[in-house]
Short mmCIF file of C-alpha atoms and ligand atoms in Angstrom, two decimals:
data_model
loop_
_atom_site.label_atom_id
_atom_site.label_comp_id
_atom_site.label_asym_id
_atom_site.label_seq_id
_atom_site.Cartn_x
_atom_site.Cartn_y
_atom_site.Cartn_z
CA UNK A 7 128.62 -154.20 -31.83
CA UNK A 8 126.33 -152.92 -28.96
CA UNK A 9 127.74 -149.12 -29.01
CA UNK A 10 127.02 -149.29 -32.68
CA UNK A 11 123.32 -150.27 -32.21
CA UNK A 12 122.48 -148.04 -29.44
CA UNK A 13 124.22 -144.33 -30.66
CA UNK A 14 124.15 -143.87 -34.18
CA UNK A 15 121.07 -145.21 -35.53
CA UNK A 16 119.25 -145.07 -37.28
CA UNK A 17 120.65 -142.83 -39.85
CA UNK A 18 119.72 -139.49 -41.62
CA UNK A 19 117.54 -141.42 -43.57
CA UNK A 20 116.29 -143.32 -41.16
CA UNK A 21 117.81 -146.54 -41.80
CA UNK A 22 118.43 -149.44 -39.29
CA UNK A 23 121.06 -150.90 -41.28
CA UNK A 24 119.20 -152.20 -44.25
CA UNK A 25 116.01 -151.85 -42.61
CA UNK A 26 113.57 -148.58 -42.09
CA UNK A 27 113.59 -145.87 -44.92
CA UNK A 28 110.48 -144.20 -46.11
CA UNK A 29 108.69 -145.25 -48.55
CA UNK A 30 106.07 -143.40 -49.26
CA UNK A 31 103.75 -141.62 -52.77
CA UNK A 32 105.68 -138.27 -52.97
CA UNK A 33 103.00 -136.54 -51.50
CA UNK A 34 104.10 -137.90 -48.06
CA UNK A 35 107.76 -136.86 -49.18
CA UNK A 36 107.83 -132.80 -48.00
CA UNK A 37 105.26 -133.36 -45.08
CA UNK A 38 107.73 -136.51 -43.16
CA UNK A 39 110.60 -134.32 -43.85
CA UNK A 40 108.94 -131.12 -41.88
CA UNK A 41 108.08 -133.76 -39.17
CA UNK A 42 111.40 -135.04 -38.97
CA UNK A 43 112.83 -131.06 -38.84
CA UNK A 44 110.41 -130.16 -36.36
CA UNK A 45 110.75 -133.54 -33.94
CA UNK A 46 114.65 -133.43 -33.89
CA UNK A 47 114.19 -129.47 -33.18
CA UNK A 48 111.71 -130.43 -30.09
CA UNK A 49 113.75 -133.10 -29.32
CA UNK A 50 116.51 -130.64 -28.72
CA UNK A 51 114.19 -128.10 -26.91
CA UNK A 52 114.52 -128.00 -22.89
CA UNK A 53 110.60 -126.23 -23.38
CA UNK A 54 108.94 -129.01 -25.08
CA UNK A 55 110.78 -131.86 -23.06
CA UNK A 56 109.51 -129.66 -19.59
CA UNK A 57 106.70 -129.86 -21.08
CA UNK A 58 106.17 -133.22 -21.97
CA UNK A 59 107.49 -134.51 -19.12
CA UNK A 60 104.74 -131.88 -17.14
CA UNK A 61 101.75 -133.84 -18.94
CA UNK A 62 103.86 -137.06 -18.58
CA UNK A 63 103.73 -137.37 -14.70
CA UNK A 64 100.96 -134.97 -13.84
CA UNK A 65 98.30 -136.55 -16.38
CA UNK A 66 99.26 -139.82 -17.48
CA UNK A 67 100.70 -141.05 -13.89
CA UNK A 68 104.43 -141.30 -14.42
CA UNK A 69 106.70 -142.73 -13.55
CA UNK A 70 104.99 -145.75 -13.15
CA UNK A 71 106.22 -148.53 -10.78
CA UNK A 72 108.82 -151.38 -10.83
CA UNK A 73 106.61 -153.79 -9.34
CA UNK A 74 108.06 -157.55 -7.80
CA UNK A 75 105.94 -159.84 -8.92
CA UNK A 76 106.63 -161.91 -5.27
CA UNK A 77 103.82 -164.94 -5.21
CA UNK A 78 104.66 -165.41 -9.17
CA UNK A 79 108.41 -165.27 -8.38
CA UNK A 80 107.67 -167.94 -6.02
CA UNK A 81 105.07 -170.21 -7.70
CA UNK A 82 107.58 -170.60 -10.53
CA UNK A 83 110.62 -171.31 -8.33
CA UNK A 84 113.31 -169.18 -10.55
CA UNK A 85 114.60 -165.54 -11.31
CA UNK A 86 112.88 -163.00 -9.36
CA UNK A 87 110.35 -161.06 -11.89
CA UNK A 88 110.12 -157.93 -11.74
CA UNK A 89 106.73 -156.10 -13.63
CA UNK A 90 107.25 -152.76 -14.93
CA UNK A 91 103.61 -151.27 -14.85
CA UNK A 92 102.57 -149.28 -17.95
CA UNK A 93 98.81 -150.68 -17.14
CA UNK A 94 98.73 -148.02 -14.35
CA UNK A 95 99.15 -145.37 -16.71
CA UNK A 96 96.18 -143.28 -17.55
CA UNK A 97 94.10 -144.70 -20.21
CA UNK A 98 95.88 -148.24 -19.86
CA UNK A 99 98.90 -148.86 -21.40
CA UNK A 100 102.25 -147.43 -22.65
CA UNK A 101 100.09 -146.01 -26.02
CA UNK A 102 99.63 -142.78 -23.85
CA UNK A 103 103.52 -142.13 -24.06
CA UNK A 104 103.85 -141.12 -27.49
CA UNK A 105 100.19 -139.67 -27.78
CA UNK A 106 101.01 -136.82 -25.63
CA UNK A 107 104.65 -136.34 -27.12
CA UNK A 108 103.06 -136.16 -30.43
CA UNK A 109 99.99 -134.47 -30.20
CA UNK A 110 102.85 -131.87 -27.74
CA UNK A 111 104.59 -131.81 -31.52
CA UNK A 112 101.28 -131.69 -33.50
CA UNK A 113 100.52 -128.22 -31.51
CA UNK A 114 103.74 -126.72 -31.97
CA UNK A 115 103.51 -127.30 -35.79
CA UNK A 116 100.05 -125.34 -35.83
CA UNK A 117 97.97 -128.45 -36.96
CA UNK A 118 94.52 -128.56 -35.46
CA UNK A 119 93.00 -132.07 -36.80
CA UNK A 120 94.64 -135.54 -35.46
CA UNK A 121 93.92 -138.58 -37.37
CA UNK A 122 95.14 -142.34 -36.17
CA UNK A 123 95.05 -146.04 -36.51
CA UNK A 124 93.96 -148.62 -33.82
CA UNK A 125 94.19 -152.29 -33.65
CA UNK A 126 93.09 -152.78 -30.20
CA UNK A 127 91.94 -149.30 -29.30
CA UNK A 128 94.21 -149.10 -26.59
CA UNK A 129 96.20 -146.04 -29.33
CA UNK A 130 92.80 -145.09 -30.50
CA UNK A 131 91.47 -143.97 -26.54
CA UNK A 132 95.04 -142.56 -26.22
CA UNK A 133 94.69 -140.47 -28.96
CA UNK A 134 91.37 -139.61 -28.36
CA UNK A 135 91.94 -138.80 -25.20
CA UNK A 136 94.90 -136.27 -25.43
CA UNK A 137 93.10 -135.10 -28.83
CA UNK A 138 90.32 -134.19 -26.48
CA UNK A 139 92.88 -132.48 -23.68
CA UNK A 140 94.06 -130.14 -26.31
CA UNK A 141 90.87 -128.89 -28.01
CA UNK A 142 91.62 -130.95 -31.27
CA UNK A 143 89.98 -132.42 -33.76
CA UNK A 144 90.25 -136.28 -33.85
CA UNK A 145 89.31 -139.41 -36.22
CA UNK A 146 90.45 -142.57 -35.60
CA UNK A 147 90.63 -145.49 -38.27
CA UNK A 148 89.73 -149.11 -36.90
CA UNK A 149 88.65 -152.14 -38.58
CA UNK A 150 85.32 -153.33 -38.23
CA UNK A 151 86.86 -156.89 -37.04
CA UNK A 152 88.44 -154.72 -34.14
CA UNK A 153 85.80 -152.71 -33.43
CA UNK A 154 83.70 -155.63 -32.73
CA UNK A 155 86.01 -157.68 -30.74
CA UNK A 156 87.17 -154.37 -28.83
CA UNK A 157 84.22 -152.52 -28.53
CA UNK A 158 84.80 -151.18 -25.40
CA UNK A 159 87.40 -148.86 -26.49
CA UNK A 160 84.98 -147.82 -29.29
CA UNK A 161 82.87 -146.55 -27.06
CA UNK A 162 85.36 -144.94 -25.05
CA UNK A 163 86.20 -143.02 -28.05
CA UNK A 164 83.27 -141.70 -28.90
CA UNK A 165 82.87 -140.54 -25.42
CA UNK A 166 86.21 -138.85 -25.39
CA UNK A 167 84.72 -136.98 -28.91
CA UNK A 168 86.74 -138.89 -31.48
CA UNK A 169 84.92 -139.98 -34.45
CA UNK A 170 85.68 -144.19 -34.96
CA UNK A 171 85.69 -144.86 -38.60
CA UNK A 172 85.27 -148.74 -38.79
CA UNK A 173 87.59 -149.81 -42.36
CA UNK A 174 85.78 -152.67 -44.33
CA UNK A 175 88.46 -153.39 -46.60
CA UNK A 176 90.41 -156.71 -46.30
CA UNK A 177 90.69 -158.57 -43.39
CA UNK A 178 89.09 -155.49 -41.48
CA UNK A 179 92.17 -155.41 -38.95
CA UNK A 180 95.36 -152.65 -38.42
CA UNK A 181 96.83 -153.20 -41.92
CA UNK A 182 93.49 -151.75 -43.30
CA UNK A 183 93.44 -148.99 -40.78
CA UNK A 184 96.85 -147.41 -41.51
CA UNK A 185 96.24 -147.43 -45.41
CA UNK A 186 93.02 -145.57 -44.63
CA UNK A 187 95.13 -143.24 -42.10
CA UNK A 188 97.55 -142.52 -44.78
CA UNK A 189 95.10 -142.00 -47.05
CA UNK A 190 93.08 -139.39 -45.07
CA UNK A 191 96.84 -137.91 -44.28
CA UNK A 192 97.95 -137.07 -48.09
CA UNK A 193 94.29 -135.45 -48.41
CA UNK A 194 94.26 -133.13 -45.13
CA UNK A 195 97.97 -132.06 -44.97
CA UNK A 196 97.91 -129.01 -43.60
CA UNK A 197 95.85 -128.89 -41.37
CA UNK A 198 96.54 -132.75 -39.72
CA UNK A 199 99.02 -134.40 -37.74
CA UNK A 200 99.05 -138.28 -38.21
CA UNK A 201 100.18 -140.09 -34.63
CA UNK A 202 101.30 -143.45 -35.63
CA UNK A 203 101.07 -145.35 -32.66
CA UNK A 204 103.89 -147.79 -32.76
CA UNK A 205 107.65 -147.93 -33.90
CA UNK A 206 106.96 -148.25 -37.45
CA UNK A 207 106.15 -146.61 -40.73
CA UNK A 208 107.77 -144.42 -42.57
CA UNK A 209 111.00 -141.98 -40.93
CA UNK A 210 110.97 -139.98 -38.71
CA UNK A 211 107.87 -142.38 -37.10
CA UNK A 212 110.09 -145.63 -35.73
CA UNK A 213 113.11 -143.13 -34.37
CA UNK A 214 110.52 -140.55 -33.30
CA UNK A 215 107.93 -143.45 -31.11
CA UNK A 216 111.17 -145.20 -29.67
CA UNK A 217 112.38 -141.97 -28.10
CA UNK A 218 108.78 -141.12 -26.76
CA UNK A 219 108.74 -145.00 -25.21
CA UNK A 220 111.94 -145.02 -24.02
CA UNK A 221 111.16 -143.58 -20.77
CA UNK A 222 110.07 -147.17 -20.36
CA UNK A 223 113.51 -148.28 -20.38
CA UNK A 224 115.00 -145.43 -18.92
CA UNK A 225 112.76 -145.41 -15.56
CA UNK A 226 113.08 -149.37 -15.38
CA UNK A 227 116.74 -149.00 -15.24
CA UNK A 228 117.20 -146.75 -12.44
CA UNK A 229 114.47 -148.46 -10.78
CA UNK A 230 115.91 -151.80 -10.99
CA UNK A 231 119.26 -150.26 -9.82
CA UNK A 232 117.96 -148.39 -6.46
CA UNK A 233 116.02 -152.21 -5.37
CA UNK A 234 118.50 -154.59 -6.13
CA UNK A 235 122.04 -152.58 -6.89
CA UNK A 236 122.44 -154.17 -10.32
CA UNK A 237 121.19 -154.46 -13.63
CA UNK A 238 118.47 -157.27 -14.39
CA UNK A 239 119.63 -160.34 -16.49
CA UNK A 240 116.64 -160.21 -18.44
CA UNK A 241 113.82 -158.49 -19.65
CA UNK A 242 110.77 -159.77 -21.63
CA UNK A 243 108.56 -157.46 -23.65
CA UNK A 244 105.99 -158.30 -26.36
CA UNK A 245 106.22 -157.34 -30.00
CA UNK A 246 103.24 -156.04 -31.97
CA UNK A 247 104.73 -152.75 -34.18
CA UNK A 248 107.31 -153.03 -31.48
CA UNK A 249 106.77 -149.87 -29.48
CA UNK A 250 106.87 -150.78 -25.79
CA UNK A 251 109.37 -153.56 -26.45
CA UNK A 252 111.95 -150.67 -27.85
CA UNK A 253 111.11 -148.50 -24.98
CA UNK A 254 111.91 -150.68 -22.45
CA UNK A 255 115.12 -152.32 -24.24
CA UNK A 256 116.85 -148.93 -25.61
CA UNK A 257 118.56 -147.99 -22.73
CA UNK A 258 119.79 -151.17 -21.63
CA UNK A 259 121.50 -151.87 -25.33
CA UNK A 260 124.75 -151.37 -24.36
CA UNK A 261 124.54 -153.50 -21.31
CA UNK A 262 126.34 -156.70 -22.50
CA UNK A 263 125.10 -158.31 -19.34
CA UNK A 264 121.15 -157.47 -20.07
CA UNK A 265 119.66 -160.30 -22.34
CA UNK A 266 116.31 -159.32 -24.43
CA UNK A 267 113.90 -161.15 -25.38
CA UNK A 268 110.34 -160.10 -27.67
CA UNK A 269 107.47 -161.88 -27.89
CA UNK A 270 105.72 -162.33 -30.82
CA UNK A 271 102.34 -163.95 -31.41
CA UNK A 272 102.38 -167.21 -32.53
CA UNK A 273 98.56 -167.32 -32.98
CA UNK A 274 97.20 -170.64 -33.07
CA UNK A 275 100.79 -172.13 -34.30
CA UNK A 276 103.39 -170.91 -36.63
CA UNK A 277 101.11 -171.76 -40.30
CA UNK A 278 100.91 -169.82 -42.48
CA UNK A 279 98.04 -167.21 -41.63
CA UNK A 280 97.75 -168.28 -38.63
CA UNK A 281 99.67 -165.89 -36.55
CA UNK A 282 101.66 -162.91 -36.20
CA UNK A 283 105.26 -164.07 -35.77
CA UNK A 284 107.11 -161.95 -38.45
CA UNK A 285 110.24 -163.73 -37.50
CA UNK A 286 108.56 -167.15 -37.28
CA UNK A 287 107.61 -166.97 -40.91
CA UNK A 288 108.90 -163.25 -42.79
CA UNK A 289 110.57 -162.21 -44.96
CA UNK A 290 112.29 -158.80 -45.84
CA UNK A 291 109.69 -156.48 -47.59
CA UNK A 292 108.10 -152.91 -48.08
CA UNK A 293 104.93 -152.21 -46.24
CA UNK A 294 103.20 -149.16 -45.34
CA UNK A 295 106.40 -146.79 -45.42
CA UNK A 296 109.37 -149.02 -44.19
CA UNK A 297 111.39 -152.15 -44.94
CA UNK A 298 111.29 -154.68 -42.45
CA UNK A 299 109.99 -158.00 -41.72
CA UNK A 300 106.89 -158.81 -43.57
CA UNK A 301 104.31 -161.84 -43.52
CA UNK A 302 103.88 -161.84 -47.26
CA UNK A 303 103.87 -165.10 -50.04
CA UNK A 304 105.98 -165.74 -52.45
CA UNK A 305 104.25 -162.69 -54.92
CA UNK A 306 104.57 -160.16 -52.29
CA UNK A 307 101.17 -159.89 -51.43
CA UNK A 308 100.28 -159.32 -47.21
CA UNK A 309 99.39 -162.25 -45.75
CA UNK A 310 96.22 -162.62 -43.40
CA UNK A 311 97.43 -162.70 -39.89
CA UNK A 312 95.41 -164.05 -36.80
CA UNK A 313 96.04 -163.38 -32.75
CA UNK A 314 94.02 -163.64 -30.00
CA UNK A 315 95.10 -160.04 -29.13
CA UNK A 316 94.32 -157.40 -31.50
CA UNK A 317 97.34 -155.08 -30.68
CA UNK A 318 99.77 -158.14 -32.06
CA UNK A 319 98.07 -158.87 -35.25
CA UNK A 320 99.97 -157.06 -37.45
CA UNK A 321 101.85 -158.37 -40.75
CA UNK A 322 104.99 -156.39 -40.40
CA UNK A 323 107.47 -155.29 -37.26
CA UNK A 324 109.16 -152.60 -36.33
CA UNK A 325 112.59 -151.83 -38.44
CA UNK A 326 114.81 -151.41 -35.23
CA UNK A 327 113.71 -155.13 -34.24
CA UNK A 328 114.72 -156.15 -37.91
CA UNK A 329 118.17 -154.98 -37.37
CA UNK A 330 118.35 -155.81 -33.64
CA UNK A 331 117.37 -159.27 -34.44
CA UNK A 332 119.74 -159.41 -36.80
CA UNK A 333 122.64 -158.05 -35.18
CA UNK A 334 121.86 -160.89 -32.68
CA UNK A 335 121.30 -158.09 -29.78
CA UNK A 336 118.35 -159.12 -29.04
CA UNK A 337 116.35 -162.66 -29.23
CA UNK A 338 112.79 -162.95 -30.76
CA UNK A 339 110.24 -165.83 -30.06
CA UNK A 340 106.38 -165.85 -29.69
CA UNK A 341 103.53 -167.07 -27.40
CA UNK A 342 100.71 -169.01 -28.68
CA UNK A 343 96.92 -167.92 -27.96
CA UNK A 344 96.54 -170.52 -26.00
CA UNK A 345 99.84 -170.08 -23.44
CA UNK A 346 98.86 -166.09 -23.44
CA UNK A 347 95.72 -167.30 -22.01
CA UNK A 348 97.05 -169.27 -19.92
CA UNK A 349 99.26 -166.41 -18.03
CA UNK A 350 96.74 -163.60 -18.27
CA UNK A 351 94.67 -166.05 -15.71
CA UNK A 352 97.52 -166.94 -13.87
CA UNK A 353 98.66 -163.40 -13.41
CA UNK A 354 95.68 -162.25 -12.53
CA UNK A 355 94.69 -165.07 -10.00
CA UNK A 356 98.16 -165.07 -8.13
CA UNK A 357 98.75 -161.12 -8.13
CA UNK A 358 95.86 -159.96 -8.66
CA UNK A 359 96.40 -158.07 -11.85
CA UNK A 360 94.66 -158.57 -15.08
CA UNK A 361 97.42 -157.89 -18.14
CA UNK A 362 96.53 -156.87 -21.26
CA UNK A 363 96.30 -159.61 -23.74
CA UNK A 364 99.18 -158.76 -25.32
CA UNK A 365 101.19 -158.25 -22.35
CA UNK A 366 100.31 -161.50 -21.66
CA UNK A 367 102.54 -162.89 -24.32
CA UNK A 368 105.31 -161.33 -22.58
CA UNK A 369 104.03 -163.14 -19.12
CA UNK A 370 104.05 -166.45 -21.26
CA UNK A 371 107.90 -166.61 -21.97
CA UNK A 372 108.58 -164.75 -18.30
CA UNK A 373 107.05 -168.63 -17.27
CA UNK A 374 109.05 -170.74 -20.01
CA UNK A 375 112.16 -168.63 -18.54
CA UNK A 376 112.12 -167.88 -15.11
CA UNK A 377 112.46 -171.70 -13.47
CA UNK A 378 115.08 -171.85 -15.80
CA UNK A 379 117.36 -169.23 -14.48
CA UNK A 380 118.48 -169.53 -10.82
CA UNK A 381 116.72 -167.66 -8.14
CA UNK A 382 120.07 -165.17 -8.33
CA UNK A 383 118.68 -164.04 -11.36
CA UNK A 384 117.07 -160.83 -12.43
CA UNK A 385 113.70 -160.69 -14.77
CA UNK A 386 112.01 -156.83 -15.38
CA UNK A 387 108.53 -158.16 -17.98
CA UNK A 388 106.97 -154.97 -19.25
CA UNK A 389 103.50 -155.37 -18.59
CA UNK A 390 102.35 -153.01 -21.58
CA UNK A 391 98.91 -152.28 -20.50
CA UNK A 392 95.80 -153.93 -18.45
CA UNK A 393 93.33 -156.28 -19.70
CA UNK A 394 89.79 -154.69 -19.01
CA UNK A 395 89.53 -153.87 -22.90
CA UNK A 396 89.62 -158.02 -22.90
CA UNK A 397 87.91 -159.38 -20.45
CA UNK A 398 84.43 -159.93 -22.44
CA UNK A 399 86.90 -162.23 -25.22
CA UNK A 400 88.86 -163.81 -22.39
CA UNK A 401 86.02 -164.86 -20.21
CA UNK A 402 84.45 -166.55 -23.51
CA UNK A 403 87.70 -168.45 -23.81
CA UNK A 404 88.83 -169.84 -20.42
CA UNK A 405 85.61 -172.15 -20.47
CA UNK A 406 87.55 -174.10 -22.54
CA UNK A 407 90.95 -173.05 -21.39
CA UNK A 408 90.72 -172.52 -18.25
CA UNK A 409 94.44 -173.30 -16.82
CA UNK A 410 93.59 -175.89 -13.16
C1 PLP B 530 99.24 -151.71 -28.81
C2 PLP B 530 99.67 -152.57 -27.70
C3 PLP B 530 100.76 -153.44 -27.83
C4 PLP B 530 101.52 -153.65 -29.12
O1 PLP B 530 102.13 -152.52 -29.62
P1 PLP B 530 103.70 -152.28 -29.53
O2 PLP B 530 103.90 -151.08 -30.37
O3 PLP B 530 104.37 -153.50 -30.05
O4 PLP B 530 104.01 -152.03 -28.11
C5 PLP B 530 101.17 -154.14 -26.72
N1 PLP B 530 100.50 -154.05 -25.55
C6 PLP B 530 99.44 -153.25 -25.40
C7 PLP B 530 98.75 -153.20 -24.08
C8 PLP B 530 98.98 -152.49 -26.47
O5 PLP B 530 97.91 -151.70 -26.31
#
């Protein structure tokens, strides 16, 4: 099973098994299919991986380190826990990754306008930010829910010289912002690249993001090998598109030894519209250019989705984790709000780094898991990015929450 997951997919049509695809208005049809010549070309091109991987440790901070997480190793009395730290990166999380490998692709194809989607703004400021590095032009689509509760990276959008668009329609969240993204794509073709921020959407996007992320993965691995001589016996990533989660997991798929687990959010529960757990309560569907795991009712309409962390909240996931979670490679479960509150504070208070909310999710199930397994044991969590976009939202919460 595991050489089968990790080689050949997905497929020339970019199918997972029965997930992935494209499904897209056949405007999209000729303009995916030059990205998908073009990507596999660069892929293949010792210039443009030079390149990247110039920008990749020069600008963004790379590699970044496999940090042991000591006092929480301790305080939980289990496997040792290993962090991998995308929240050093420039910017603030792993977004950066896969903005400068595709803004590196949008140059070589001649465009000169880069449009995106952001649900936290974490993707938006990456964008913005190597939009701004390479002299291009850059809007980014946000919902006008987000941009309120993440305002910070709204501002540092603007300041990088992207224009925010704030999307009204809906529930005003991510969902919104990639149909107006798509929209704005079929009507500026030639001149626009659209970066898709996560491992979703339409092929080449899911194939294309997992092999700009997996450097994740491919850095933890020989990191975790030179420290301890051995492969880890888990890791723990959250799951919003699914984008750092693949990175780090990729390159350990074939490692029979290395469990997985992804982290949904479970919101305030798993009812219905009140979280984000597409394997909690999906079901297989189309949405915005792929088949996957959708949170839709019984007529196929997109269900409202809530998270305390805006880079989770997202009706559909990734169509790698759809097949990986089927092929029973890799195990899927989800952190409430309330428990991803819980270990952003207690991260931060015992080693003295403040995750992202989202990565906090993943910190949630390191704690479920850790006292479980015996101190022989091996943990790498990827902490995706930092939490200063969220400290405004958190310190409203802990009143309330505040773990003693
Ligand atoms: C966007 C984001 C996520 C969720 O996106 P994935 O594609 O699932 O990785 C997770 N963590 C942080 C810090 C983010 O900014």
């Amino acid at each position: 099973m595991s050489s089968v997951v990790a080689e050949n997919l997905p497929d020339a049509h970019g199918h997972f098994g029965q997930f992935g695809g494209r499904y897209v208005p056949e405007t999209l049809m000729n303009p995916l299919q030059e990205l998908e010549e073009e990507y596999f070309r660069a892929q293949h091109d010792p210039e443009f991986q030079r390149e990247l991987n110039y920008y990749l440790k020069e600008f963004c901070g790379r590699p970044t380190p496999l940090y042991f997480a000591e006092r929480l190793t301790k305080e939980l009395g289990g496997a040792k826990i290993y962090l991998k730290r995308e929240d050093l990166l420039h910017t603030g999380a792993h977004k950066i990754n896969n903005a400068m490998g595709q803004i590196l692709l949008a140059k070589r194809m001649g465009k000169t306008r880069i449009i995106a989607e952001t649900g936290a703004g974490q993707h938006g400021v990456a964008t913005a930010t190597v939009s701004a590095m390479f002299g291009m032009k850059c809007v980014i689509y946000m919902g006008a829910v987000d941009c309120e509760r993440q305002i910070l990276n709204v501002y540092r959008m603007k300041m990088l010289g992207a224009e925010v668009v704030p999307v009204h329609a809906g529930q005003k969240t991510l969902k919104e912002a990639v149909n107006e993204a798509m929209r704005d794509w079929v009507t500026n073709i030639r001149s626009t690249h659209y970066i898709l921020g996560t491992a979703y959407g339409a092929h080449p996007y899911p194939v294309m993001v997992r092999n700009f992320q997996r450097v994740i993965g491919d850095e933890a691995r020989a990191q975790i090998l030179e420290k301890e001589k051995r492969l880890p016996d888990l890791l723990l990533a959250c799951v919003g598109g699914g984008s750092n989660a693949i990175g780090l997991f990729y390159p350990f798929l074939e490692d029979a030894g290395v469990k997985m687990v992804g982290v949904e959010a479970g919101g305030e529960g798993i009812f219905p519209e009140r979280h984000a757990a597409r394997f909690q309560g999906g079901s297989l569907g189309v949405l915005q250019g792929t088949r996957s795991y959708i949170l839709q009712d019984e007529f196929g309409q997109i269900q409202s989705t809530h998270s305390v962390s805006a880079g989770l909240d997202y009706a559909a996931v990734g169509p790698e984790h759809a097949f990986l979670r089927d092929a029973s490679r890799v195990e899927y479960t989800y952190a409430t709000d309330e428990k991803a509150l819980a270990a952003f504070m207690k991260l931060a208070r015992l080693e003295g780094i403040i995750p992202a909310l989202e990565s906090a999710h993943a910190v949630a199930e390191c704690m479920v898991r850790s006292p479980k397994l015996g101190k022989d044991k091996l943990i790498i969590v990827n902490l995706s990015g930092r939490g200063d976009k969220d400290v405004a939202q958190v310190a409203d919460k802990v009143k309330l929450e505040m773990p003693r």
